[in-house]
Short mmCIF file of C-alpha atoms and ligand atoms in Angstrom, two decimals:
data_model
loop_
_atom_site.label_atom_id
_atom_site.label_comp_id
_atom_site.label_asym_id
_atom_site.label_seq_id
_atom_site.Cartn_x
_atom_site.Cartn_y
_atom_site.Cartn_z
CA UNK A 1 19.72 -0.16 37.09
CA UNK A 2 16.34 -1.71 36.52
CA UNK A 3 14.51 -1.10 33.28
CA UNK A 4 12.08 1.81 33.18
CA UNK A 5 8.89 1.34 31.21
CA UNK A 6 5.81 3.42 30.61
CA UNK A 7 2.24 2.58 29.70
CA UNK A 8 1.58 4.59 26.54
CA UNK A 9 -1.95 4.39 25.13
CA UNK A 10 -2.28 1.11 27.00
CA UNK A 11 0.94 -0.32 25.54
CA UNK A 12 3.93 -1.05 27.78
CA UNK A 13 7.04 0.56 26.24
CA UNK A 14 10.63 0.51 27.45
CA UNK A 15 12.12 3.96 27.99
CA UNK A 16 15.68 2.67 28.00
CA UNK A 17 18.41 1.98 25.49
CA UNK A 18 18.75 -1.37 23.78
CA UNK A 19 22.43 -2.26 23.64
CA UNK A 20 24.03 -5.66 23.00
CA UNK A 21 20.69 -7.45 23.37
CA UNK A 22 19.88 -5.90 26.75
CA UNK A 23 18.05 -2.94 28.16
CA UNK A 24 20.43 -0.34 29.54
CA UNK A 25 19.23 2.49 31.75
CA UNK A 26 20.85 5.93 32.13
CA UNK A 27 20.61 8.01 35.27
CA UNK A 28 20.19 11.10 33.08
CA UNK A 29 16.71 11.18 31.57
CA UNK A 30 14.67 13.48 29.36
CA UNK A 31 10.96 14.12 29.66
CA UNK A 32 8.62 13.08 26.87
CA UNK A 33 5.05 14.40 26.61
CA UNK A 34 2.35 13.69 24.08
CA UNK A 35 1.66 16.52 21.65
CA UNK A 36 -2.01 15.49 21.63
CA UNK A 37 -2.78 16.83 25.09
CA UNK A 38 0.50 17.06 26.97
CA UNK A 39 0.09 13.63 28.67
CA UNK A 40 3.26 12.55 30.47
CA UNK A 41 4.68 9.63 28.47
CA UNK A 42 7.62 9.12 30.81
CA UNK A 43 11.26 10.07 31.22
CA UNK A 44 13.49 8.43 28.65
CA UNK A 45 17.13 7.42 29.16
CA UNK A 46 19.40 10.17 27.87
CA UNK A 47 22.53 8.56 26.49
CA UNK A 48 25.93 10.13 25.98
CA UNK A 49 29.46 9.05 25.20
CA UNK A 50 29.42 6.04 27.58
CA UNK A 51 26.26 4.52 26.10
CA UNK A 52 27.46 5.18 22.56
CA UNK A 53 30.78 3.46 23.27
CA UNK A 54 28.93 0.48 24.70
CA UNK A 55 26.70 0.29 21.64
CA UNK A 56 29.60 0.64 19.20
CA UNK A 57 31.46 -2.15 20.98
CA UNK A 58 28.37 -4.39 20.84
CA UNK A 59 27.86 -3.64 17.15
CA UNK A 60 31.51 -4.34 16.33
CA UNK A 61 31.41 -7.72 18.14
CA UNK A 62 28.17 -8.75 16.46
CA UNK A 63 29.31 -7.76 12.97
CA UNK A 64 31.37 -10.79 11.79
CA UNK A 65 28.65 -13.35 12.50
CA UNK A 66 25.84 -11.24 11.05
CA UNK A 67 27.88 -10.48 7.94
CA UNK A 68 28.82 -14.15 7.52
CA UNK A 69 25.16 -15.21 7.45
CA UNK A 70 24.85 -13.79 3.96
CA UNK A 71 21.66 -12.37 2.50
CA UNK A 72 20.00 -15.83 2.48
CA UNK A 73 20.78 -16.37 6.14
CA UNK A 74 19.56 -12.95 7.15
CA UNK A 75 16.35 -13.02 5.10
CA UNK A 76 14.28 -15.40 7.28
CA UNK A 77 15.18 -13.41 10.39
CA UNK A 78 14.31 -10.10 8.75
CA UNK A 79 11.08 -11.53 7.32
CA UNK A 80 10.13 -12.59 10.83
CA UNK A 81 10.99 -9.08 12.03
CA UNK A 82 8.63 -7.69 9.36
CA UNK A 83 5.86 -10.10 10.40
CA UNK A 84 6.41 -9.10 14.02
CA UNK A 85 5.87 -5.46 13.07
CA UNK A 86 2.58 -6.32 11.37
CA UNK A 87 1.49 -8.45 14.32
CA UNK A 88 1.88 -5.40 16.55
CA UNK A 89 0.31 -2.96 14.09
CA UNK A 90 -2.23 -1.54 16.49
CA UNK A 91 0.23 -1.17 19.38
CA UNK A 92 2.81 0.55 17.20
CA UNK A 93 0.16 2.81 15.68
CA UNK A 94 -1.21 3.84 19.09
CA UNK A 95 2.24 4.61 20.45
CA UNK A 96 3.36 6.52 17.35
CA UNK A 97 0.14 8.55 17.49
CA UNK A 98 0.60 9.36 21.20
CA UNK A 99 4.29 10.13 20.74
CA UNK A 100 4.30 12.37 17.67
CA UNK A 101 0.62 13.22 17.12
CA UNK A 102 0.33 11.54 13.71
CA UNK A 103 -3.07 10.14 12.74
CA UNK A 104 -3.94 6.81 14.34
CA UNK A 105 -5.74 5.56 11.23
CA UNK A 106 -2.91 6.70 8.96
CA UNK A 107 -0.50 4.70 11.07
CA UNK A 108 -2.66 1.59 11.10
CA UNK A 109 -3.48 1.59 7.39
CA UNK A 110 -0.37 3.07 5.79
CA UNK A 111 2.64 3.72 7.98
CA UNK A 112 2.91 0.50 9.97
CA UNK A 113 2.37 -1.74 6.91
CA UNK A 114 5.00 0.31 5.09
CA UNK A 115 7.31 -0.05 8.10
CA UNK A 116 7.10 -3.84 7.79
CA UNK A 117 7.57 -3.63 4.04
CA UNK A 118 10.72 -1.55 4.49
CA UNK A 119 12.25 -4.55 6.25
CA UNK A 120 10.97 -7.38 4.02
CA UNK A 121 11.57 -5.54 0.73
CA UNK A 122 15.25 -4.93 1.39
CA UNK A 123 15.74 -8.46 2.81
CA UNK A 124 14.52 -9.76 -0.55
CA UNK A 125 16.42 -7.18 -2.60
CA UNK A 126 19.71 -8.08 -0.91
CA UNK A 127 19.44 -11.60 -2.36
CA UNK A 128 19.88 -10.31 -5.88
CA UNK A 129 23.03 -8.37 -5.05
CA UNK A 130 25.29 -11.44 -5.02
CA UNK A 131 27.65 -12.72 -7.68
CA UNK A 132 27.67 -9.87 -10.07
CA UNK A 133 30.18 -10.70 -12.80
CA UNK A 134 31.41 -8.21 -15.40
CA UNK A 135 33.31 -9.97 -18.14
CA UNK A 136 36.36 -8.30 -19.69
CA UNK A 137 38.73 -9.68 -22.34
CA UNK A 138 41.63 -9.91 -19.87
CA UNK A 139 39.93 -10.27 -16.52
CA UNK A 140 36.80 -11.45 -14.83
CA UNK A 141 35.41 -8.70 -12.58
CA UNK A 142 33.78 -10.38 -9.63
CA UNK A 143 31.79 -7.58 -8.01
CA UNK A 144 30.93 -8.10 -4.35
CA UNK A 145 28.63 -6.15 -2.09
CA UNK A 146 30.39 -6.50 1.24
CA UNK A 147 28.69 -5.13 4.31
CA UNK A 148 30.44 -1.98 5.40
CA UNK A 149 30.52 -2.50 9.19
CA UNK A 150 28.77 -0.46 11.86
CA UNK A 151 26.23 2.06 10.60
CA UNK A 152 24.82 4.95 12.63
CA UNK A 153 21.22 5.77 11.75
CA UNK A 154 19.83 9.10 12.92
CA UNK A 155 16.20 9.82 12.31
CA UNK A 156 13.61 12.58 12.82
CA UNK A 157 10.33 12.75 14.70
CA UNK A 158 7.82 13.37 11.92
CA UNK A 159 7.52 9.70 10.89
CA UNK A 160 9.90 7.72 13.11
CA UNK A 161 8.67 4.21 12.29
CA UNK A 162 8.63 4.70 8.56
CA UNK A 163 11.85 6.70 8.28
CA UNK A 164 13.87 4.58 10.71
CA UNK A 165 13.02 1.29 9.01
CA UNK A 166 13.73 2.84 5.60
CA UNK A 167 17.34 2.82 6.89
CA UNK A 168 17.25 -0.25 9.18
CA UNK A 169 15.94 -2.45 6.33
CA UNK A 170 18.80 -2.02 3.83
CA UNK A 171 21.49 -1.58 6.49
CA UNK A 172 20.68 -4.92 8.14
CA UNK A 173 19.86 -6.74 4.91
CA UNK A 174 23.27 -5.77 3.55
CA UNK A 175 24.90 -7.34 6.64
CA UNK A 176 25.80 -4.27 8.67
CA UNK A 177 25.23 -3.91 12.37
CA UNK A 178 23.56 -0.71 13.45
CA UNK A 179 23.11 1.89 16.13
CA UNK A 180 19.91 3.86 15.88
CA UNK A 181 19.57 7.25 17.58
CA UNK A 182 15.83 7.96 17.62
CA UNK A 183 14.44 11.48 17.74
CA UNK A 184 14.08 12.82 21.28
CA UNK A 185 10.65 14.29 20.50
CA UNK A 186 9.31 10.87 19.43
CA UNK A 187 11.58 8.14 20.79
CA UNK A 188 9.12 5.38 21.63
CA UNK A 189 8.30 3.26 18.58
CA UNK A 190 11.98 2.74 17.89
CA UNK A 191 12.26 1.21 21.34
CA UNK A 192 9.44 -1.16 20.40
CA UNK A 193 11.20 -2.07 17.14
CA UNK A 194 14.18 -3.26 19.20
CA UNK A 195 11.93 -5.69 21.12
CA UNK A 196 10.27 -6.92 17.93
CA UNK A 197 13.65 -7.46 16.23
CA UNK A 198 14.91 -9.36 19.28
CA UNK A 199 11.83 -11.62 19.34
CA UNK A 200 12.36 -12.32 15.62
CA UNK A 201 15.88 -13.58 16.30
CA UNK A 202 17.99 -10.57 15.32
CA UNK A 203 21.12 -11.41 17.35
CA UNK A 204 22.35 -9.34 20.26
CA UNK A 205 24.43 -6.35 19.15
CA UNK A 206 23.12 -6.34 15.57
CA UNK A 207 20.48 -3.67 16.22
CA UNK A 208 21.21 -1.22 19.03
CA UNK A 209 19.18 1.78 20.09
CA UNK A 210 20.75 4.66 21.98
CA UNK A 211 18.16 7.14 23.16
CA UNK A 212 19.03 10.74 23.87
CA UNK A 213 19.26 14.35 22.85
CA UNK A 214 20.73 15.11 19.43
CA UNK A 215 23.48 17.39 20.70
CA UNK A 216 24.56 14.76 23.27
CA UNK A 217 23.82 11.18 22.23
CA UNK A 218 23.68 12.05 18.53
CA UNK A 219 26.86 14.07 18.67
CA UNK A 220 28.72 11.32 20.56
CA UNK A 221 27.52 8.79 18.01
CA UNK A 222 28.55 10.65 14.86
CA UNK A 223 31.94 11.42 16.41
CA UNK A 224 32.66 7.76 17.09
CA UNK A 225 35.78 6.84 15.11
CA UNK A 226 34.55 3.27 14.52
CA UNK A 227 31.62 3.99 12.24
CA UNK A 228 31.54 2.74 8.67
CA UNK A 229 28.46 4.74 7.65
CA UNK A 230 26.27 7.58 8.89
CA UNK A 231 22.76 7.86 7.52
CA UNK A 232 20.81 10.91 8.56
CA UNK A 233 17.34 12.26 7.94
CA UNK A 234 16.60 15.63 9.49
CA UNK A 235 17.28 19.30 9.08
CA UNK A 236 19.86 20.87 6.81
CA UNK A 237 21.46 22.70 9.76
CA UNK A 238 22.01 19.48 11.69
CA UNK A 239 23.39 17.79 8.56
CA UNK A 240 26.07 20.48 8.35
CA UNK A 241 27.18 19.65 11.90
CA UNK A 242 27.10 15.88 11.36
CA UNK A 243 28.89 16.31 8.04
CA UNK A 244 31.83 17.92 9.81
CA UNK A 245 32.11 14.92 12.14
CA UNK A 246 31.89 12.53 9.18
CA UNK A 247 34.56 14.48 7.33
CA UNK A 248 37.05 14.07 10.18
CA UNK A 249 37.02 10.28 9.77
CA UNK A 250 36.09 10.14 6.04
CA UNK A 251 32.94 8.27 7.01
CA UNK A 252 30.45 8.12 4.12
CA UNK A 253 27.29 9.98 5.05
CA UNK A 254 23.94 10.02 3.34
CA UNK A 255 21.49 12.72 4.23
CA UNK A 256 17.87 13.39 3.39
CA UNK A 257 17.06 16.93 4.46
CA UNK A 258 14.49 19.65 4.20
CA UNK A 259 12.49 20.93 1.28
CA UNK A 260 10.46 23.83 -0.01
CA UNK A 261 8.89 21.97 -2.86
CA UNK A 262 6.75 23.50 -5.59
CA UNK A 263 3.33 22.20 -6.58
CA UNK A 264 2.66 23.48 -10.10
CA UNK A 265 -0.89 23.51 -11.48
CA UNK A 266 -1.21 24.16 -15.22
CA UNK A 267 -4.43 25.38 -16.83
CA UNK A 268 -4.81 22.08 -18.71
CA UNK A 269 -4.71 19.98 -15.51
CA UNK A 270 -7.40 17.91 -13.87
CA UNK A 271 -8.20 20.68 -11.40
CA UNK A 272 -10.24 18.51 -9.04
CA UNK A 273 -7.34 16.08 -8.57
CA UNK A 274 -4.92 19.00 -8.21
CA UNK A 275 -7.14 20.65 -5.57
CA UNK A 276 -7.28 17.43 -3.56
CA UNK A 277 -3.50 17.27 -3.75
CA UNK A 278 -3.10 20.85 -2.54
CA UNK A 279 -5.00 20.09 0.67
CA UNK A 280 -3.00 16.87 1.11
CA UNK A 281 0.00 19.10 1.75
CA UNK A 282 -1.45 19.70 5.23
CA UNK A 283 -0.94 15.99 5.98
CA UNK A 284 0.85 15.33 9.29
CA UNK A 285 0.17 19.00 10.11
CA UNK A 286 2.59 19.89 7.31
CA UNK A 287 5.47 18.21 9.12
CA UNK A 288 6.57 16.42 5.97
CA UNK A 289 9.87 17.13 4.25
CA UNK A 290 8.27 16.26 0.88
CA UNK A 291 5.34 18.63 1.24
CA UNK A 292 4.62 20.82 -1.77
CA UNK A 293 4.47 24.02 0.22
CA UNK A 294 4.61 26.48 -2.67
CA UNK A 295 1.48 26.30 -4.79
CA UNK A 296 2.15 27.75 -8.25
CA UNK A 297 -1.02 28.21 -10.30
CA UNK A 298 -1.35 29.31 -13.92
CA UNK A 299 -2.99 32.74 -13.79
CA UNK A 300 -5.77 31.94 -16.29
CA UNK A 301 -7.37 29.37 -13.94
CA UNK A 302 -6.55 30.98 -10.62
CA UNK A 303 -10.07 31.98 -9.57
CA UNK A 304 -11.64 28.66 -10.57
CA UNK A 305 -8.87 26.64 -8.93
CA UNK A 306 -8.89 28.67 -5.73
CA UNK A 307 -12.59 27.91 -5.36
CA UNK A 308 -11.93 24.18 -5.76
CA UNK A 309 -9.16 24.24 -3.18
CA UNK A 310 -11.40 26.11 -0.75
CA UNK A 311 -14.04 23.43 -1.16
CA UNK A 312 -11.51 20.61 -0.66
CA UNK A 313 -10.23 22.37 2.44
CA UNK A 314 -13.53 21.57 4.14
CA UNK A 315 -12.33 17.97 4.66
CA UNK A 316 -9.23 19.04 6.54
CA UNK A 317 -10.61 18.71 10.05
CA UNK A 318 -8.18 19.80 12.74
CA UNK A 319 -8.54 17.62 15.79
CA UNK A 320 -7.40 14.81 18.03
CA UNK A 321 -5.36 12.43 15.85
CA UNK A 322 -7.02 9.44 17.51
CA UNK A 323 -10.38 10.42 15.98
CA UNK A 324 -11.13 8.79 12.63
CA UNK A 325 -12.35 11.99 10.93
CA UNK A 326 -9.34 14.12 11.93
CA UNK A 327 -7.01 15.06 9.09
CA UNK A 328 -4.69 17.51 10.86
CA UNK A 329 -3.35 16.73 14.32
CA UNK A 330 -1.06 18.74 16.59
CA UNK A 331 2.42 20.05 15.93
CA UNK A 332 5.02 17.95 17.70
CA UNK A 333 6.32 20.18 20.49
CA UNK A 334 5.83 23.63 22.05
CA UNK A 335 9.23 24.72 20.72
CA UNK A 336 8.28 23.70 17.20
CA UNK A 337 4.85 25.29 17.57
CA UNK A 338 6.51 28.61 18.49
CA UNK A 339 8.78 28.28 15.46
CA UNK A 340 5.83 27.74 13.08
CA UNK A 341 3.81 30.55 14.67
CA UNK A 342 6.86 32.81 14.34
CA UNK A 343 7.04 32.20 10.58
CA UNK A 344 3.35 33.04 10.27
CA UNK A 345 3.61 36.25 12.28
CA UNK A 346 6.65 37.45 10.31
CA UNK A 347 4.96 36.61 7.01
CA UNK A 348 1.94 38.72 8.03
CA UNK A 349 4.18 41.55 9.17
CA UNK A 350 5.97 41.46 5.82
CA UNK A 351 2.68 42.05 4.00
CA UNK A 352 1.61 38.48 3.31
CA UNK A 353 -2.13 38.14 2.84
CA UNK A 354 -3.79 35.24 4.67
CA UNK A 355 -6.21 33.40 2.35
CA UNK A 356 -7.24 31.08 5.19
CA UNK A 357 -5.99 30.03 8.61
CA UNK A 358 -3.07 32.01 9.96
CA UNK A 359 -3.84 31.31 13.61
CA UNK A 360 -3.79 28.65 16.26
CA UNK A 361 -6.72 26.27 16.43
CA UNK A 362 -8.89 26.03 19.54
CA UNK A 363 -8.59 22.22 19.61
CA UNK A 364 -5.63 22.38 22.00
CA UNK A 365 -2.28 23.96 22.74
CA UNK A 366 -0.28 22.65 19.79
CA UNK A 367 -2.88 22.75 17.03
CA UNK A 368 -2.51 25.19 14.14
CA UNK A 369 -5.06 25.96 11.44
CA UNK A 370 -4.26 25.01 7.85
CA UNK A 371 -2.91 28.25 6.45
CA UNK A 372 -2.41 29.74 2.99
CA UNK A 373 -0.51 32.94 2.26
CA UNK A 374 -0.62 34.92 -0.93
CA UNK A 375 0.91 38.22 -1.94
CA UNK A 376 4.31 37.05 -0.79
CA UNK A 377 7.48 38.05 -2.60
CA UNK A 378 9.65 35.32 -4.09
CA UNK A 379 12.47 36.30 -1.76
CA UNK A 380 10.29 36.55 1.34
CA UNK A 381 11.20 34.31 4.26
CA UNK A 382 7.90 32.41 3.92
CA UNK A 383 8.71 31.67 0.25
CA UNK A 384 12.25 30.53 0.94
CA UNK A 385 12.43 28.76 4.32
CA UNK A 386 11.04 25.40 5.33
CA UNK A 387 8.30 26.00 7.93
CA UNK A 388 7.48 22.33 8.62
CA UNK A 389 3.94 23.19 9.60
CA UNK A 390 0.53 23.52 7.89
CA UNK A 391 1.53 26.69 6.09
CA UNK A 392 1.54 27.04 2.29
CA UNK A 393 2.06 29.91 -0.12
CA UNK A 394 0.01 30.65 -3.24
CA UNK A 395 1.63 32.23 -6.29
CA UNK A 396 0.65 32.53 -9.93
CA UNK A 397 2.56 32.23 -13.21
CA UNK A 398 1.87 33.18 -16.82
CA UNK A 399 4.43 31.13 -18.73
CA UNK A 400 6.14 27.78 -18.27
CA UNK A 401 9.49 29.55 -18.07
CA UNK A 402 8.22 31.60 -15.18
CA UNK A 403 6.85 28.49 -13.40
CA UNK A 404 10.21 26.75 -13.77
CA UNK A 405 12.14 29.77 -12.55
CA UNK A 406 9.94 30.17 -9.47
CA UNK A 407 9.98 26.41 -8.80
CA UNK A 408 13.78 26.44 -8.85
CA UNK A 409 14.04 29.70 -6.95
CA UNK A 410 15.02 28.34 -3.55
CA UNK A 411 18.13 26.59 -2.25
CA UNK A 412 16.20 23.32 -1.85
CA UNK A 413 15.67 20.50 -4.33
CA UNK A 414 13.88 17.67 -2.58
CA UNK A 415 10.67 17.14 -4.49
CA UNK A 416 8.08 18.73 -6.72
CA UNK A 417 4.59 18.03 -8.01
CA UNK A 418 3.12 18.99 -11.35
CA UNK A 419 -0.43 18.78 -12.66
CA UNK A 420 -0.98 19.04 -16.40
CA UNK A 421 -3.07 17.19 -18.97
CA UNK A 422 -0.51 17.74 -21.72
CA UNK A 423 2.23 15.11 -21.68
CA UNK A 424 4.78 17.07 -23.73
CA UNK A 425 4.34 20.15 -21.62
CA UNK A 426 4.39 18.19 -18.36
CA UNK A 427 7.59 16.35 -19.23
CA UNK A 428 9.25 19.54 -20.47
CA UNK A 429 8.59 21.30 -17.19
CA UNK A 430 9.32 18.19 -15.08
CA UNK A 431 12.72 17.66 -16.64
CA UNK A 432 13.79 21.20 -15.74
CA UNK A 433 12.62 21.40 -12.14
CA UNK A 434 15.50 20.62 -9.76
CA UNK A 435 14.21 17.87 -7.48
CA UNK A 436 15.10 14.36 -6.35
CA UNK A 437 11.49 13.32 -7.00
CA UNK A 438 9.03 15.03 -9.31
CA UNK A 439 5.47 13.68 -9.22
CA UNK A 440 3.35 14.26 -12.31
CA UNK A 441 -0.44 14.05 -11.82
CA UNK A 442 0.13 12.15 -8.57
CA UNK A 443 1.65 12.80 -5.17
CA UNK A 444 3.52 10.92 -2.46
CA UNK A 445 3.86 7.69 -4.39
CA UNK A 446 7.05 6.21 -3.00
CA UNK A 447 8.15 3.03 -4.71
CA UNK A 448 10.71 1.23 -2.55
CA UNK A 449 12.88 0.44 -5.55
CA UNK A 450 12.91 3.98 -6.97
CA UNK A 451 15.67 6.44 -6.06
CA UNK A 452 14.74 8.90 -3.37
CA UNK A 453 16.69 11.86 -2.02
CA UNK A 454 17.37 15.51 -2.47
CA UNK A 455 19.40 17.85 -4.65
CA UNK A 456 21.09 21.07 -3.50
CA UNK A 457 20.70 21.60 0.28
CA UNK A 458 18.02 18.90 0.42
CA UNK A 459 20.53 16.12 0.74
CA UNK A 460 23.46 14.01 -0.28
CA UNK A 461 22.93 10.67 -1.98
CA UNK A 462 19.87 8.62 -2.79
CA UNK A 463 18.07 5.87 -0.92
CA UNK A 464 15.75 3.22 -2.35
CA UNK A 465 16.37 -0.02 -4.26
CA UNK A 466 19.97 -0.52 -5.31
CA UNK A 467 20.86 3.03 -4.17
CA UNK A 468 20.44 2.00 -0.55
CA UNK A 469 22.81 -0.90 -1.05
CA UNK A 470 25.35 1.20 -2.88
CA UNK A 471 25.51 3.22 0.32
CA UNK A 472 25.43 0.48 2.94
CA UNK A 473 27.95 -1.78 1.17
CA UNK A 474 31.64 -1.67 0.50
CA UNK A 475 31.49 -2.52 -3.17
CA UNK A 476 34.54 -4.50 -4.13
CA UNK A 477 35.73 -5.74 -7.50
CA UNK A 478 37.92 -8.84 -7.47
CA UNK A 479 39.48 -8.63 -10.92
CA UNK A 480 41.09 -11.96 -11.80
CA UNK A 481 43.33 -12.35 -14.86
CA UNK A 482 41.77 -14.98 -17.10
CA UNK A 483 43.76 -18.21 -17.45
CA UNK A 484 46.14 -17.21 -14.68
CA UNK A 485 45.49 -20.25 -12.48
CA UNK A 486 47.03 -23.65 -12.98
CA UNK A 487 44.42 -25.85 -14.67
CA UNK A 488 43.27 -23.01 -16.88
CA UNK A 489 40.23 -22.10 -14.78
CA UNK A 490 38.64 -18.69 -14.74
P1 ADP B 1 14.31 18.49 13.23
O1 ADP B 1 14.62 19.93 12.94
O2 ADP B 1 13.42 17.82 12.25
O3 ADP B 1 14.01 18.21 14.67
P2 ADP B 1 16.97 17.66 13.57
O4 ADP B 1 17.91 17.69 12.44
O5 ADP B 1 17.18 18.60 14.69
O6 ADP B 1 15.58 17.74 12.91
O7 ADP B 1 16.90 16.22 14.21
C1 ADP B 1 16.92 15.02 13.48
C2 ADP B 1 17.70 14.00 14.29
O8 ADP B 1 19.04 14.47 14.44
C3 ADP B 1 17.16 13.78 15.71
O9 ADP B 1 17.27 12.40 16.03
C4 ADP B 1 18.12 14.59 16.55
O10 ADP B 1 18.24 14.10 17.87
C5 ADP B 1 19.43 14.40 15.80
N1 ADP B 1 20.43 15.45 16.05
C6 ADP B 1 20.23 16.76 16.33
N2 ADP B 1 21.40 17.40 16.51
C7 ADP B 1 22.38 16.47 16.33
C8 ADP B 1 23.82 16.51 16.38
N3 ADP B 1 24.48 17.63 16.65
N4 ADP B 1 24.49 15.38 16.13
C9 ADP B 1 23.83 14.24 15.85
N5 ADP B 1 22.49 14.14 15.80
C10 ADP B 1 21.76 15.23 16.04
#
């Protein structure tokens, strides 16, 4: 079948799989529309078992040569891949914006550069993983980071470029071959990454992309018996399903899942900085797993702080994400929009008081106003469940113990943010909040070498720096008895 492409925001994008260095078309296709205004972006190949088997075979055949290149051999290719991403910054940004409704300027200035960095950083990091010797009185432990084999990478729609390369970078740098299953609600930039990788010299079969619906293509992929690793970012419910497939073959799985993170504001904080950070939680229309969606404010400063947040809210213009002054674009999909609106309606019905927002925006079909609820019980659905939309809750606390208890009072443990001007107090609270990442007087700073992941139902494992390699490598210790070779070596 001939390749199907689509012109998306003036950029020609393939709507087919990328398997074994070639475009592969499926007769089954799924429709993709832009959340900005419903524009038809084309019908994308919907893979299933056959396409997954083809991709697994290609990845298995490509593995020995890619692994044998070593980190030094892979680095120039991956660096070229990273440069190729930067060279197509504007194209990638336009397509990501059209596909998932994220801000064009945010993509150009932050997400695409970070996407390139995800590749080059791990290519460099892999170089330092070699030849790790641990000396023991009887033996020399020669620790090797062997690539694990074929890795399946399954990613969500809220930041496909950034989150996919956060996995592609370390997986390829470590010498694995990969099969990426992009999100069906935003499948396009991953298709472009395949072209850019190919142009940079990533050999056929090393990076494969199988497009399709999660329950079909994704399910076929995670049930493949040949996988060495499964890395997943998405919802907790989907992770439970994938985890069962991984368990059947004892395939190591890492998962970065949802959150219901607290944002704690103490009376001794820089309230202007904290207020700016509160409104930042509406970023990407709240479709951010790390969002601090539960604002916990010390009672003594509530009135003053609320006023500051209201003022900061003025900047949060809801609009077309292609416009430079827009801060909140559309929700991704009508189904997701209905889900978010459902949470809001139920929260109102349960007695939640709307401080602002609480309704759809007149910008277009999928736009929702930034919303803040107060007067919500700690056990209320809106206080416990991840909404993944521009919907926050506002609660107060009187003591640090109370703040910690409320912060820890959900099943999640992904992230948290704390504002306080008192170091002892800040570190005391921070050390007791259950979270993979706890930001103090800052937010959303993600250092590529720092561990990142979730506790409780927010995930299994950590990514970032050496943690990514611990996952994507088979770590082997060759323990050699000293003096056991003729000639007295070792
Ligand atoms: P969200 O709720 O953010 O859409 P999901 O967990 O549903 O997150 O989706 C994240 C990724 O997981 C997407 O690429 C989706 O296609 C994929 N996915 C969904 N269901 C399955 C499944 N049963 N097996 C494998 N992958 C799946």
